Amino acid sequence: MEFAVVKELNWMKGGGVHGIQRNVLFRNYKAYKAAVDSFPEEKAEQSIKNVKTLSSLERVRASYDILKTKRRSLQGCIKAKECFFTRFYGNDMDFGTRMYGRLLQRKSDELDTVIAAIEERYQELLLSAEGALWVLDGNQPSGVVSQFFEACCEYPESTLEEARLPAPKDKGEHKAIVDPVEEGMKRKRYAMIIGIWDYIASLCTPPESLFFRERLNIIHAHIARCICSDATLFLTARKYKTVEDFLRDLNLDVLVLEKLIKVLSQHNVHCIRAAIDDILRPEDDTGEYFTFLGMKLHRHLGETFPFHAWGHWAVFFPSPCLCAVKKSFSKARQISLSSKYMQLHGIRCRRLSQYHEKLHKSISILDLCGIHVAYLDPGGLRHSIEKVTESDGRCHWIETQHTIAFHGSIAFDEPLAGPFVAACTRRPDFMIRIRRGPNDEVANFPEVLWSCRFRHARTFGELDQAFWKIGAVPKSEQLSDCQRYLSNGMPLKDCLEFEAFDTSDCDFDHALFKLAKICLDIHGVKDLDGLYKRFISSYVKEGELQLDDKGEVLAINCLPEEAWLMRMYLLGAELPAFSSDHISFSNRFL
């Protein structure tokens, strides 16, 4: 009993736990400050200028290591001061004045600028030594989706963020007192690492998917490419063998993890397309590549994707509005297939929500068949008959008729392209104008098109025998609207543009359904459901789609409520044996 009292008294010296933590904090602060004071002063501008002239890899490496040590000491001082003023509520001069704190922060900012310059130079020299400077291709256009989103896009905000860790439990035991800054940074580091693994888990396919391993490899290739885009991440990760090894390191610097979360949160269409292409390449491909973190990153892109690969794309850009896919792909067929994949998985475009059900179904039928209507404008009055009284008191009748125009695009190699155009030309209530590619001549069927026509007669009964006169003709420039809609303004060489003009008196909904009905008849089905079943059945037979145990198309990614199970599986963590959820989840993998 007496020994316990003495032990407790020793524990309470210096103000108890709070006092001991302050002493540990101050001791580490002094060590960091001494290290900072030992570094020679140099102007940031001069340092950056010197860095750009360095050509020796060894010299750059040595300078980089020294500057990293200086930054670590500076950050240690700054965080110790911040921790003291926020946690201990004092104005102790042991930690320097607030003005000294601002001086440290300014030095830190200047040092970050110099380190960024030397990191970029270091990365350039390393890649140059391996003949892979093309990894830093600066001519590639920006592909961050937030820069070109359209109003109809349903792409959600990124969910990559730090995990919420439970508060540490106080077991009532006297354990070794650690630096509160180090303790806080450790928790932050764990939270970010778990957040990154949760992000990876959310991108994975369901366990029973035939493409689970392929998807995981694509995620790893995407992460490897993202790391290559940042010099700090590149230099940190190059010592690891695989992406998994890098992400499993619990001692990664918080700055590195913050940068990684930032680049992964900003989905880049070019980076993701390249990552998919990296994994889908045949094993005997002889193209130029750079091996990094166990992944082969190819210099040149392939031409096409198999249909199932659009699931890998869709997990990053789950929107059928095409704003992301048409930023990265230049083939009309590729853009069309991505839209079809989204529709078959029930991902609908927001622009369709403004139309009622009948119109929505017609648009969905056309989209599924690869026919993309640029915009829909019901227009005004279609048909009118008017009695006009002249100045001399005589009367005559005027009949006026307006067409409904649909502007659309379809890929040359779309199986439906030829039959669709031929069917439109055969219909007596349709006129059609087509253009093959952006530079080809326009063809009209029939040769003379009209958008408005009228006829006169002295009596109402004579109108039927009167000859029609053309009041207005459609402008050929309208075909460009189709091109801009499908390709984000870039001309598509493999795209057939068309304008279909309905000359009957039907309403807008029925006129659009006529186009959709042509597609249904070509495929030999009666409605949209039949078209869905036909496409799904065909792709399942080809092995490009997979059905779940309910007979529905398998989801493109892991269910949100199962993401934590997927994370545990990826990390190889074993849950308690009594966890039926964990056991059943593991058994679902093929």
Coordinates of C-alpha atoms in Angstrom, one line a residue:
M1 CA 0.0 0.0 0.0
E2 CA 2.8 2.4 0.9
F3 CA 4.6 1.6 -2.4
A4 CA 1.5 2.4 -4.3
V5 CA 1.2 5.9 -2.7
V6 CA 4.9 6.6 -3.5
K7 CA 4.3 5.5 -7.1
E8 CA 1.3 7.8 -7.4
L9 CA 3.2 10.8 -6.0
N10 CA 6.1 10.3 -8.5
W11 CA 3.5 10.1 -11.2
M12 CA 1.9 13.4 -10.2
K13 CA 5.2 15.4 -10.1
G14 CA 5.3 18.2 -12.6
G15 CA 1.5 18.6 -12.7
G16 CA 0.3 15.1 -13.4
V17 CA -0.3 13.8 -16.9
H18 CA -0.8 17.3 -18.2
G19 CA 2.5 18.5 -16.8
I20 CA 4.4 15.5 -18.1
Q21 CA 2.9 15.9 -21.6
R22 CA 4.1 19.5 -21.5
N23 CA 7.6 18.5 -20.5
V24 CA 7.8 15.9 -23.3
L25 CA 6.4 18.5 -25.8
F26 CA 9.0 21.1 -24.7
R27 CA 11.9 18.6 -24.8
N28 CA 11.1 17.7 -28.4
Y29 CA 10.5 21.3 -29.3
K30 CA 14.0 22.2 -28.1
A31 CA 15.5 19.4 -30.2
Y32 CA 13.7 20.5 -33.3
K33 CA 14.6 24.2 -32.7
A34 CA 18.3 23.3 -32.3
A35 CA 18.3 21.5 -35.6
V36 CA 16.6 24.4 -37.4
D37 CA 19.1 26.9 -36.0
S38 CA 22.0 24.7 -37.2
F39 CA 20.9 25.0 -40.9
P40 CA 22.5 27.8 -42.9
E41 CA 20.2 30.5 -44.3
E42 CA 19.7 30.8 -48.0
K43 CA 17.3 32.8 -50.1
A44 CA 14.5 30.7 -51.6
E45 CA 14.8 32.4 -55.0
Q46 CA 18.5 31.6 -55.3
S47 CA 18.0 28.0 -54.1
I48 CA 15.3 27.4 -56.8
K49 CA 17.6 28.9 -59.5
N50 CA 20.4 26.6 -58.4
V51 CA 18.2 23.5 -58.4
K52 CA 17.1 23.9 -62.0
T53 CA 20.8 23.8 -63.1
L54 CA 21.6 20.6 -61.2
S55 CA 22.4 17.6 -63.5
S56 CA 24.0 15.2 -61.0
L57 CA 21.6 12.7 -59.6
E58 CA 23.7 12.1 -56.5
R59 CA 23.9 15.8 -55.8
V60 CA 20.2 16.3 -56.1
R61 CA 19.6 13.3 -53.9
A62 CA 21.9 14.6 -51.2
S63 CA 20.3 18.1 -51.3
Y64 CA 16.9 16.6 -51.2
D65 CA 17.7 14.6 -48.1
I66 CA 19.1 17.6 -46.3
L67 CA 16.1 19.8 -47.1
K68 CA 13.7 17.1 -46.0
T69 CA 15.4 16.9 -42.6
K70 CA 15.2 20.7 -42.3
R71 CA 11.5 20.6 -43.1
R72 CA 10.9 17.9 -40.6
S73 CA 12.5 20.0 -37.9
L74 CA 10.6 23.1 -38.9
Q75 CA 7.3 21.3 -38.9
G76 CA 8.2 19.8 -35.5
C77 CA 8.7 23.3 -34.1
I78 CA 5.6 24.7 -35.6
K79 CA 3.3 21.8 -34.5
A80 CA 4.8 21.9 -31.0
K81 CA 4.0 25.6 -30.7
E82 CA 0.5 25.1 -32.1
C83 CA -0.2 22.2 -29.7
F84 CA 1.0 24.2 -26.7
F85 CA -1.1 27.3 -27.5
T86 CA -4.2 25.3 -28.2
R87 CA -3.9 22.5 -25.7
F88 CA -2.2 24.0 -22.7
Y89 CA -3.7 27.5 -22.9
G90 CA -0.6 29.4 -22.0
N91 CA 1.8 32.0 -23.1
D92 CA 5.0 30.3 -22.0
M93 CA 8.1 32.0 -23.5
D94 CA 9.8 28.5 -23.5
F95 CA 8.0 28.0 -26.8
G96 CA 8.9 31.4 -28.2
T97 CA 6.7 34.4 -29.0
R98 CA 3.9 34.3 -31.5
M99 CA 6.0 36.5 -33.8
Y100 CA 8.7 33.8 -33.8
G101 CA 6.0 31.3 -34.7
R102 CA 5.0 33.4 -37.7
L103 CA 8.7 33.6 -38.7
L104 CA 8.9 29.8 -38.6
Q105 CA 5.8 29.5 -40.8
R106 CA 7.3 31.8 -43.3
K107 CA 10.5 29.8 -43.4
S108 CA 8.5 26.7 -43.8
D109 CA 6.6 28.1 -46.8
E110 CA 9.8 29.2 -48.5
L111 CA 11.4 25.8 -47.8
D112 CA 8.3 24.0 -49.3
T113 CA 8.8 26.0 -52.5
V114 CA 12.4 25.0 -52.7
I115 CA 11.7 21.3 -51.9
A116 CA 8.9 21.3 -54.6
A117 CA 11.5 22.5 -57.2
I118 CA 14.1 20.0 -56.2
E119 CA 11.5 17.1 -56.1
E120 CA 10.5 17.9 -59.6
R121 CA 14.1 18.0 -60.8
Y122 CA 14.9 14.8 -58.9
Q123 CA 11.9 13.1 -60.6
E124 CA 13.0 14.3 -64.0
L125 CA 16.5 13.0 -63.6
L126 CA 15.2 9.6 -62.3
L127 CA 12.8 9.2 -65.2
S128 CA 15.3 10.4 -67.7
A129 CA 17.8 7.8 -66.5
E130 CA 15.1 5.1 -67.3
G131 CA 14.0 6.6 -70.6
A132 CA 10.6 7.4 -69.2
L133 CA 10.3 11.1 -69.3
W134 CA 7.1 10.7 -71.3
V135 CA 5.4 9.9 -67.9
L136 CA 5.6 13.7 -67.3
D137 CA 4.0 14.6 -70.6
G138 CA 3.0 18.3 -70.1
N139 CA 1.1 18.5 -73.4
Q140 CA -1.7 16.3 -72.1
P141 CA -4.9 18.4 -71.5
S142 CA -6.4 18.7 -68.1
G143 CA -8.8 15.9 -67.4
V144 CA -10.1 16.8 -63.9
V145 CA -13.8 16.3 -64.2
S146 CA -14.8 19.3 -62.1
Q147 CA -13.5 21.5 -64.9
F148 CA -15.9 20.4 -67.6
F149 CA -19.0 19.1 -65.9
E150 CA -22.3 19.7 -67.7
A151 CA -25.6 20.6 -66.1
C152 CA -27.0 17.2 -66.6
C153 CA -24.1 15.3 -64.9
E154 CA -25.0 13.2 -61.9
Y155 CA -21.4 12.6 -60.9
P156 CA -21.3 12.6 -57.1
E157 CA -18.8 14.3 -54.9
S158 CA -15.8 12.3 -54.1
T159 CA -16.1 10.2 -50.9
L160 CA -12.4 9.9 -50.3
E161 CA -11.8 11.3 -46.8
E162 CA -10.3 10.5 -43.5
A163 CA -11.9 7.7 -41.6
R164 CA -13.6 8.5 -38.3
L165 CA -11.7 6.7 -35.5
P166 CA -13.2 6.1 -32.1
A167 CA -11.8 8.1 -29.2
P168 CA -9.1 6.3 -27.4
K169 CA -10.3 4.5 -24.3
D170 CA -8.7 5.3 -20.9
K171 CA -8.1 2.0 -19.2
G172 CA -7.0 3.7 -16.0
E173 CA -3.4 2.4 -16.4
H174 CA -0.3 4.6 -16.2
K175 CA 1.4 4.1 -19.5
A176 CA 4.4 5.9 -21.0
I177 CA 3.5 9.5 -21.8
V178 CA 4.2 10.4 -25.4
D179 CA 4.5 13.7 -27.2
P180 CA 0.8 14.9 -27.8
V181 CA 1.8 16.1 -31.3
E182 CA 3.2 12.7 -32.2
E183 CA 0.1 11.0 -30.8
G184 CA -2.2 13.3 -32.8
M185 CA -0.3 12.8 -36.0
K186 CA -0.3 9.0 -35.5
R187 CA -4.1 9.0 -35.2
K188 CA -4.4 11.3 -38.2
R189 CA -2.1 9.0 -40.2
Y190 CA -4.2 5.9 -39.4
A191 CA -7.4 7.7 -40.2
M192 CA -6.1 8.7 -43.6
I193 CA -4.8 5.3 -44.4
I194 CA -8.1 3.6 -43.5
G195 CA -9.9 6.3 -45.5
I196 CA -7.8 5.4 -48.6
W197 CA -8.5 1.7 -48.2
D198 CA -12.2 2.4 -47.7
Y199 CA -12.0 4.4 -51.0
I200 CA -10.4 1.4 -52.7
A201 CA -13.0 -1.0 -51.3
S202 CA -15.8 1.2 -52.6
L203 CA -14.4 1.0 -56.1
C204 CA -14.1 -2.8 -56.1
T205 CA -16.6 -5.1 -57.8
P206 CA -18.9 -7.3 -55.7
P207 CA -17.1 -10.4 -54.5
E208 CA -18.8 -12.8 -57.0
S209 CA -17.8 -10.7 -60.1
L210 CA -15.7 -12.4 -62.8
F211 CA -13.8 -9.1 -63.1
F212 CA -12.9 -8.6 -59.4
R213 CA -9.2 -9.1 -59.9
E214 CA -9.1 -7.1 -63.1
R215 CA -10.9 -4.2 -61.3
L216 CA -8.5 -4.3 -58.4
N217 CA -5.5 -4.2 -60.8
I218 CA -7.0 -1.2 -62.6
I219 CA -7.4 0.6 -59.2
H220 CA -3.8 -0.1 -58.5
A221 CA -2.7 1.1 -61.9
H222 CA -4.8 4.3 -61.4
I223 CA -3.1 4.9 -58.0
A224 CA 0.3 4.3 -59.5
R225 CA -0.4 6.8 -62.3
C226 CA -1.7 9.4 -59.8
I227 CA 1.5 8.9 -57.7
C228 CA 3.6 9.6 -60.8
S229 CA 1.7 12.9 -61.3
D230 CA 3.1 14.3 -58.0
A231 CA 6.9 14.5 -57.4
T232 CA 6.6 14.1 -53.7
L233 CA 4.5 10.9 -54.0
F234 CA 6.7 9.6 -56.7
L235 CA 9.9 10.0 -54.7
T236 CA 8.3 8.5 -51.6
A237 CA 6.8 5.5 -53.3
R238 CA 9.6 4.4 -55.6
K239 CA 11.3 2.4 -52.8
Y240 CA 8.2 0.1 -52.5
K241 CA 7.6 -3.0 -54.7
T242 CA 3.8 -2.7 -55.1
V243 CA 1.0 -0.3 -54.6
E244 CA -0.3 -2.5 -51.7
D245 CA 3.1 -2.3 -50.0
F246 CA 3.1 1.5 -50.2
L247 CA -0.5 1.8 -48.8
R248 CA 0.1 -0.7 -46.0
D249 CA 3.0 1.4 -44.6
L250 CA 1.7 2.8 -41.3
N251 CA 4.7 5.1 -41.0
L252 CA 4.0 7.2 -44.1
D253 CA 4.4 11.0 -43.6
V254 CA 1.1 12.8 -43.1
L255 CA 2.1 15.2 -45.8
V256 CA 2.5 12.3 -48.2
L257 CA -0.9 10.9 -47.3
E258 CA -2.6 14.3 -47.7
K259 CA -1.1 14.7 -51.2
L260 CA -2.3 11.2 -52.1
I261 CA -5.8 11.8 -50.9
K262 CA -5.9 15.0 -52.9
V263 CA -4.8 13.5 -56.2
L264 CA -7.1 10.4 -55.8
S265 CA -10.0 12.7 -55.1
Q266 CA -9.6 14.6 -58.4
H267 CA -10.6 11.9 -60.9
N268 CA -8.7 12.6 -64.1
V269 CA -10.3 11.1 -67.3
H270 CA -6.9 10.6 -69.0
C271 CA -5.3 8.9 -66.1
I272 CA -8.3 6.5 -65.5
R273 CA -8.6 5.6 -69.2
A274 CA -4.8 4.9 -69.3
A275 CA -5.1 2.7 -66.1
I276 CA -7.8 0.6 -67.7
D277 CA -5.8 0.3 -70.9
D278 CA -2.7 -0.7 -68.9
I279 CA -4.4 -3.8 -67.4
L280 CA -6.4 -4.8 -70.5
R281 CA -3.3 -5.0 -72.7
P282 CA -2.4 -8.5 -73.9
E283 CA 0.5 -10.1 -72.1
D284 CA 2.6 -10.2 -75.2
D285 CA 2.1 -6.5 -76.0
T286 CA 5.4 -5.0 -77.2
G287 CA 4.5 -1.3 -76.7
E288 CA 6.7 1.0 -74.6
Y289 CA 6.0 1.0 -70.9
F290 CA 7.4 2.1 -67.5
T291 CA 7.3 -0.3 -64.6
F292 CA 6.3 1.5 -61.3
L293 CA 5.0 -0.1 -58.1
G294 CA 4.7 -3.4 -59.8
M295 CA 2.4 -1.9 -62.6
K296 CA 3.3 -1.6 -66.3
L297 CA 2.3 1.9 -67.3
H298 CA 2.1 2.1 -71.1
R299 CA 3.0 5.1 -73.1
H300 CA 0.5 4.8 -75.9
L301 CA -3.2 4.0 -75.5
G302 CA -5.1 1.2 -77.1
E303 CA -7.9 1.7 -79.5
T304 CA -11.0 0.1 -78.0
F305 CA -12.4 -1.4 -74.8
P306 CA -14.4 -4.6 -74.4
F307 CA -17.9 -3.9 -73.3
H308 CA -17.4 -5.1 -69.6
A309 CA -14.5 -2.6 -69.3
W310 CA -17.0 0.3 -69.2
G311 CA -17.8 -0.9 -65.7
H312 CA -14.3 0.0 -64.7
W313 CA -14.9 3.4 -66.2
A314 CA -18.4 3.8 -64.7
V315 CA -17.2 3.2 -61.1
F316 CA -15.2 6.4 -61.4
F317 CA -17.6 8.4 -63.5
P318 CA -21.1 6.9 -62.8
S319 CA -23.1 9.3 -65.1
P320 CA -24.5 8.6 -68.5
C321 CA -24.5 12.3 -69.5
L322 CA -21.3 11.6 -71.4
C323 CA -19.5 14.7 -70.1
A324 CA -16.5 12.7 -68.8
V325 CA -16.3 10.0 -71.5
K326 CA -16.5 12.4 -74.4
K327 CA -13.6 14.4 -72.9
S328 CA -11.3 11.4 -73.2
F329 CA -12.5 9.4 -76.2
S330 CA -12.6 10.5 -79.8
K331 CA -14.6 7.6 -81.3
A332 CA -18.4 7.9 -81.5
R333 CA -18.8 4.1 -81.0
Q334 CA -16.9 4.3 -77.7
I335 CA -19.1 7.1 -76.5
S336 CA -22.2 5.2 -77.5
L337 CA -21.1 2.0 -75.7
S338 CA -20.4 3.8 -72.5
S339 CA -23.9 5.3 -72.5
K340 CA -25.4 1.8 -73.3
Y341 CA -23.5 0.3 -70.4
M342 CA -24.8 2.9 -68.0
Q343 CA -28.3 2.4 -69.1
L344 CA -28.2 -1.4 -68.7
H345 CA -27.1 -0.9 -65.1
G346 CA -29.9 1.5 -64.4
I347 CA -27.8 4.7 -64.2
R348 CA -30.0 7.4 -65.8
C349 CA -29.2 10.9 -67.0
R350 CA -30.6 13.8 -65.2
R351 CA -31.7 15.5 -68.4
L352 CA -34.3 12.7 -68.9
S353 CA -36.0 13.6 -65.6
Q354 CA -37.5 16.8 -67.1
Y355 CA -39.5 14.7 -69.7
H356 CA -42.7 12.7 -69.0
E357 CA -42.6 8.9 -69.1
K358 CA -43.6 8.4 -72.8
L359 CA -40.9 10.8 -74.0
H360 CA -38.4 9.3 -71.5
K361 CA -38.9 5.8 -72.9
S362 CA -38.4 7.0 -76.5
I363 CA -35.1 8.7 -75.7
S364 CA -33.9 5.6 -73.7
I365 CA -34.7 3.4 -76.7
L366 CA -32.7 5.6 -79.0
D367 CA -29.8 5.9 -76.6
L368 CA -29.6 2.1 -76.1
C369 CA -29.4 1.7 -79.9
G370 CA -26.6 4.2 -80.2
I371 CA -28.7 7.0 -81.6
H372 CA -28.0 10.2 -79.6
V373 CA -30.5 13.1 -80.0
A374 CA -28.7 16.4 -79.5
Y375 CA -31.6 18.4 -78.1
L376 CA -35.4 18.2 -78.0
D377 CA -37.5 21.3 -78.9
P378 CA -41.2 20.6 -79.4
G379 CA -41.5 24.0 -81.2
G380 CA -44.8 25.8 -81.7
L381 CA -48.0 25.2 -83.7
R382 CA -47.5 22.4 -86.3
H383 CA -50.5 22.9 -88.5
S384 CA -52.9 25.8 -89.0
I385 CA -55.6 26.9 -91.4
E386 CA -56.5 30.6 -91.3
K387 CA -59.1 32.7 -93.1
V388 CA -57.8 36.0 -94.2
T389 CA -59.9 39.0 -95.3
E390 CA -58.3 41.3 -97.9
S391 CA -58.7 45.1 -98.1
D392 CA -61.3 44.8 -100.8
G393 CA -63.4 42.6 -98.7
R394 CA -62.6 39.3 -100.5
C395 CA -61.5 36.3 -98.4
H396 CA -59.0 33.5 -99.0
W397 CA -57.6 30.7 -96.9
I398 CA -54.0 29.9 -95.9
E399 CA -52.9 26.5 -94.7
T400 CA -49.5 26.4 -93.0
Q401 CA -47.5 23.3 -91.9
H402 CA -44.3 23.1 -89.8
T403 CA -42.0 20.0 -89.5
I404 CA -40.6 18.7 -86.2
A405 CA -36.8 18.3 -86.5
F406 CA -34.7 15.8 -84.6
H407 CA -30.9 16.3 -84.7
G408 CA -28.9 13.3 -83.8
S409 CA -25.6 11.3 -84.2
I410 CA -24.8 7.7 -84.7
A411 CA -21.4 5.9 -85.1
F412 CA -20.5 4.5 -88.5
D413 CA -19.8 1.1 -87.0
E414 CA -23.0 1.0 -85.0
P415 CA -24.8 -2.1 -86.3
L416 CA -28.0 -0.2 -86.4
A417 CA -26.7 2.8 -88.4
G418 CA -27.4 1.5 -92.0
P419 CA -30.9 -0.1 -91.3
F420 CA -32.0 3.0 -89.3
V421 CA -31.1 5.5 -92.1
A422 CA -32.7 3.2 -94.7
A423 CA -35.9 2.9 -92.7
C424 CA -36.2 6.7 -92.3
T425 CA -35.8 7.2 -96.0
R426 CA -38.6 4.7 -96.8
R427 CA -41.1 6.4 -94.5
P428 CA -43.4 8.8 -96.4
D429 CA -43.9 11.0 -93.3
F430 CA -40.1 11.5 -92.8
M431 CA -37.5 13.6 -94.5
I432 CA -33.9 13.0 -93.6
R433 CA -30.6 14.8 -94.1
I434 CA -27.3 13.0 -93.3
R435 CA -23.6 13.8 -93.3
R436 CA -20.8 11.3 -92.9
G437 CA -18.1 12.9 -90.8
P438 CA -17.4 16.6 -90.3
N439 CA -16.1 17.3 -93.9
D440 CA -18.3 15.1 -96.1
E441 CA -21.1 16.5 -98.3
V442 CA -24.6 16.6 -97.0
A443 CA -27.2 14.2 -98.6
N444 CA -31.0 14.9 -98.5
F445 CA -33.8 12.4 -98.9
P446 CA -35.8 13.7 -100.7
E447 CA -33.5 16.2 -102.5
V448 CA -35.7 19.2 -101.5
L449 CA -36.3 19.6 -97.7
W450 CA -38.6 22.1 -96.0
S451 CA -39.2 23.2 -92.4
C452 CA -42.3 25.3 -93.3
R453 CA -44.7 25.2 -96.2
F454 CA -48.0 26.9 -97.1
R455 CA -50.7 26.9 -99.7
H456 CA -53.5 29.4 -100.6
A457 CA -57.1 28.9 -101.9
R458 CA -60.1 31.1 -102.4
T459 CA -62.3 28.6 -100.5
F460 CA -61.8 26.2 -97.8
G461 CA -62.7 23.3 -100.0
E462 CA -60.1 24.2 -102.6
L463 CA -57.2 23.9 -100.1
D464 CA -56.8 20.2 -100.7
Q465 CA -56.1 20.7 -104.4
A466 CA -53.8 23.7 -104.0
F467 CA -50.0 23.3 -104.5
W468 CA -47.7 23.6 -101.6
K469 CA -45.0 26.3 -101.6
I470 CA -41.9 26.2 -99.4
G471 CA -41.8 28.9 -96.8
A472 CA -38.5 28.0 -95.1
V473 CA -35.8 25.4 -95.5
P474 CA -33.7 23.8 -92.6
K475 CA -30.2 25.3 -92.1
S476 CA -27.3 22.9 -92.7
E477 CA -25.5 24.5 -89.8
Q478 CA -27.8 22.6 -87.4
L479 CA -25.9 19.4 -88.1
S480 CA -23.0 20.9 -86.2
D481 CA -25.1 20.9 -83.0
C482 CA -25.2 17.1 -83.2
Q483 CA -21.4 17.0 -83.4
R484 CA -20.9 19.4 -80.5
Y485 CA -23.3 17.4 -78.3
L486 CA -21.7 14.1 -78.8
S487 CA -18.0 15.1 -78.8
N488 CA -17.6 18.2 -76.6
G489 CA -16.9 20.3 -79.7
M490 CA -14.2 18.1 -81.2
P491 CA -15.1 16.7 -84.7
L492 CA -15.6 12.9 -84.8
K493 CA -14.4 11.3 -88.0
D494 CA -16.5 8.1 -87.5
C495 CA -19.8 9.9 -86.8
L496 CA -22.8 10.0 -89.0
E497 CA -24.9 13.1 -88.3
F498 CA -28.6 13.2 -89.2
E499 CA -31.6 15.4 -89.1
A500 CA -35.0 13.7 -89.3
F501 CA -38.0 15.9 -90.1
D502 CA -41.5 14.6 -89.4
T503 CA -44.0 16.0 -91.9
S504 CA -47.2 14.6 -90.5
D505 CA -49.6 16.4 -88.1
C506 CA -48.8 14.2 -85.0
D507 CA -47.6 15.7 -81.8
F508 CA -44.0 15.9 -80.7
D509 CA -44.1 12.8 -78.4
H510 CA -45.5 10.6 -81.2
A511 CA -43.0 11.9 -83.7
L512 CA -40.1 11.0 -81.5
F513 CA -41.7 7.6 -80.8
K514 CA -41.7 6.9 -84.6
L515 CA -37.9 7.1 -84.5
A516 CA -37.8 4.8 -81.5
K517 CA -40.2 2.4 -83.1
I518 CA -37.9 2.0 -86.1
C519 CA -35.2 0.8 -83.6
L520 CA -37.6 -1.6 -81.9
D521 CA -38.7 -3.1 -85.3
I522 CA -35.1 -3.6 -86.4
H523 CA -34.3 -5.5 -83.2
G524 CA -37.6 -7.4 -83.3
V525 CA -38.9 -6.3 -79.9
K526 CA -42.1 -4.5 -78.8
D527 CA -41.0 -2.1 -76.1
L528 CA -38.1 -0.8 -74.0
D529 CA -38.2 -3.8 -71.6
G530 CA -37.8 -6.1 -74.5
L531 CA -34.9 -4.1 -75.8
Y532 CA -33.2 -4.3 -72.4
K533 CA -33.7 -8.1 -72.2
R534 CA -32.3 -8.5 -75.7
F535 CA -29.1 -6.6 -75.0
I536 CA -28.5 -8.1 -71.6
S537 CA -29.0 -11.6 -72.9
S538 CA -26.6 -11.0 -75.7
Y539 CA -23.9 -9.5 -73.5
V540 CA -24.3 -12.3 -70.9
K541 CA -23.7 -14.9 -73.6
E542 CA -20.6 -13.1 -74.7
G543 CA -19.3 -13.0 -71.1
E544 CA -19.3 -9.2 -71.0
L545 CA -22.1 -8.9 -68.4
Q546 CA -23.0 -10.9 -65.3
L547 CA -26.2 -11.6 -63.5
D548 CA -26.6 -11.9 -59.7
D549 CA -28.6 -14.6 -57.9
K550 CA -31.8 -12.6 -58.5
G551 CA -31.3 -12.6 -62.3
E552 CA -30.5 -8.9 -62.4
V553 CA -27.4 -7.2 -63.8
L554 CA -24.6 -7.4 -61.2
A555 CA -23.8 -4.0 -59.7
I556 CA -20.7 -2.2 -61.0
N557 CA -19.2 -1.9 -57.5
C558 CA -19.4 -3.1 -53.9
L559 CA -22.5 -2.2 -51.9
P560 CA -21.9 0.7 -49.5
E561 CA -22.9 -1.4 -46.5
E562 CA -20.3 -4.0 -47.5
A563 CA -17.4 -1.7 -48.1
W564 CA -15.9 -2.3 -44.7
L565 CA -16.0 -6.0 -45.2
M566 CA -14.2 -5.5 -48.6
R567 CA -11.6 -3.3 -46.8
M568 CA -11.0 -6.0 -44.2
Y569 CA -10.7 -8.6 -47.0
L570 CA -8.2 -6.5 -49.0
L571 CA -6.1 -5.9 -45.9
G572 CA -6.1 -9.6 -45.0
A573 CA -7.6 -8.8 -41.6
E574 CA -9.4 -11.6 -39.8
L575 CA -12.6 -10.8 -38.0
P576 CA -13.7 -12.8 -35.0
A577 CA -14.8 -16.4 -35.9
F578 CA -18.4 -15.7 -34.8
S579 CA -18.8 -13.0 -37.5
S580 CA -21.2 -14.6 -39.9
D581 CA -21.1 -11.5 -42.1
H582 CA -17.3 -11.9 -42.6
I583 CA -17.6 -15.6 -43.3
S584 CA -20.4 -15.3 -45.8
F585 CA -18.7 -12.4 -47.6
S586 CA -15.4 -14.3 -48.0
N587 CA -17.3 -17.3 -49.4
R588 CA -18.7 -15.2 -52.2
F589 CA -15.3 -14.7 -53.9
L590 CA -14.9 -16.9 -57.0

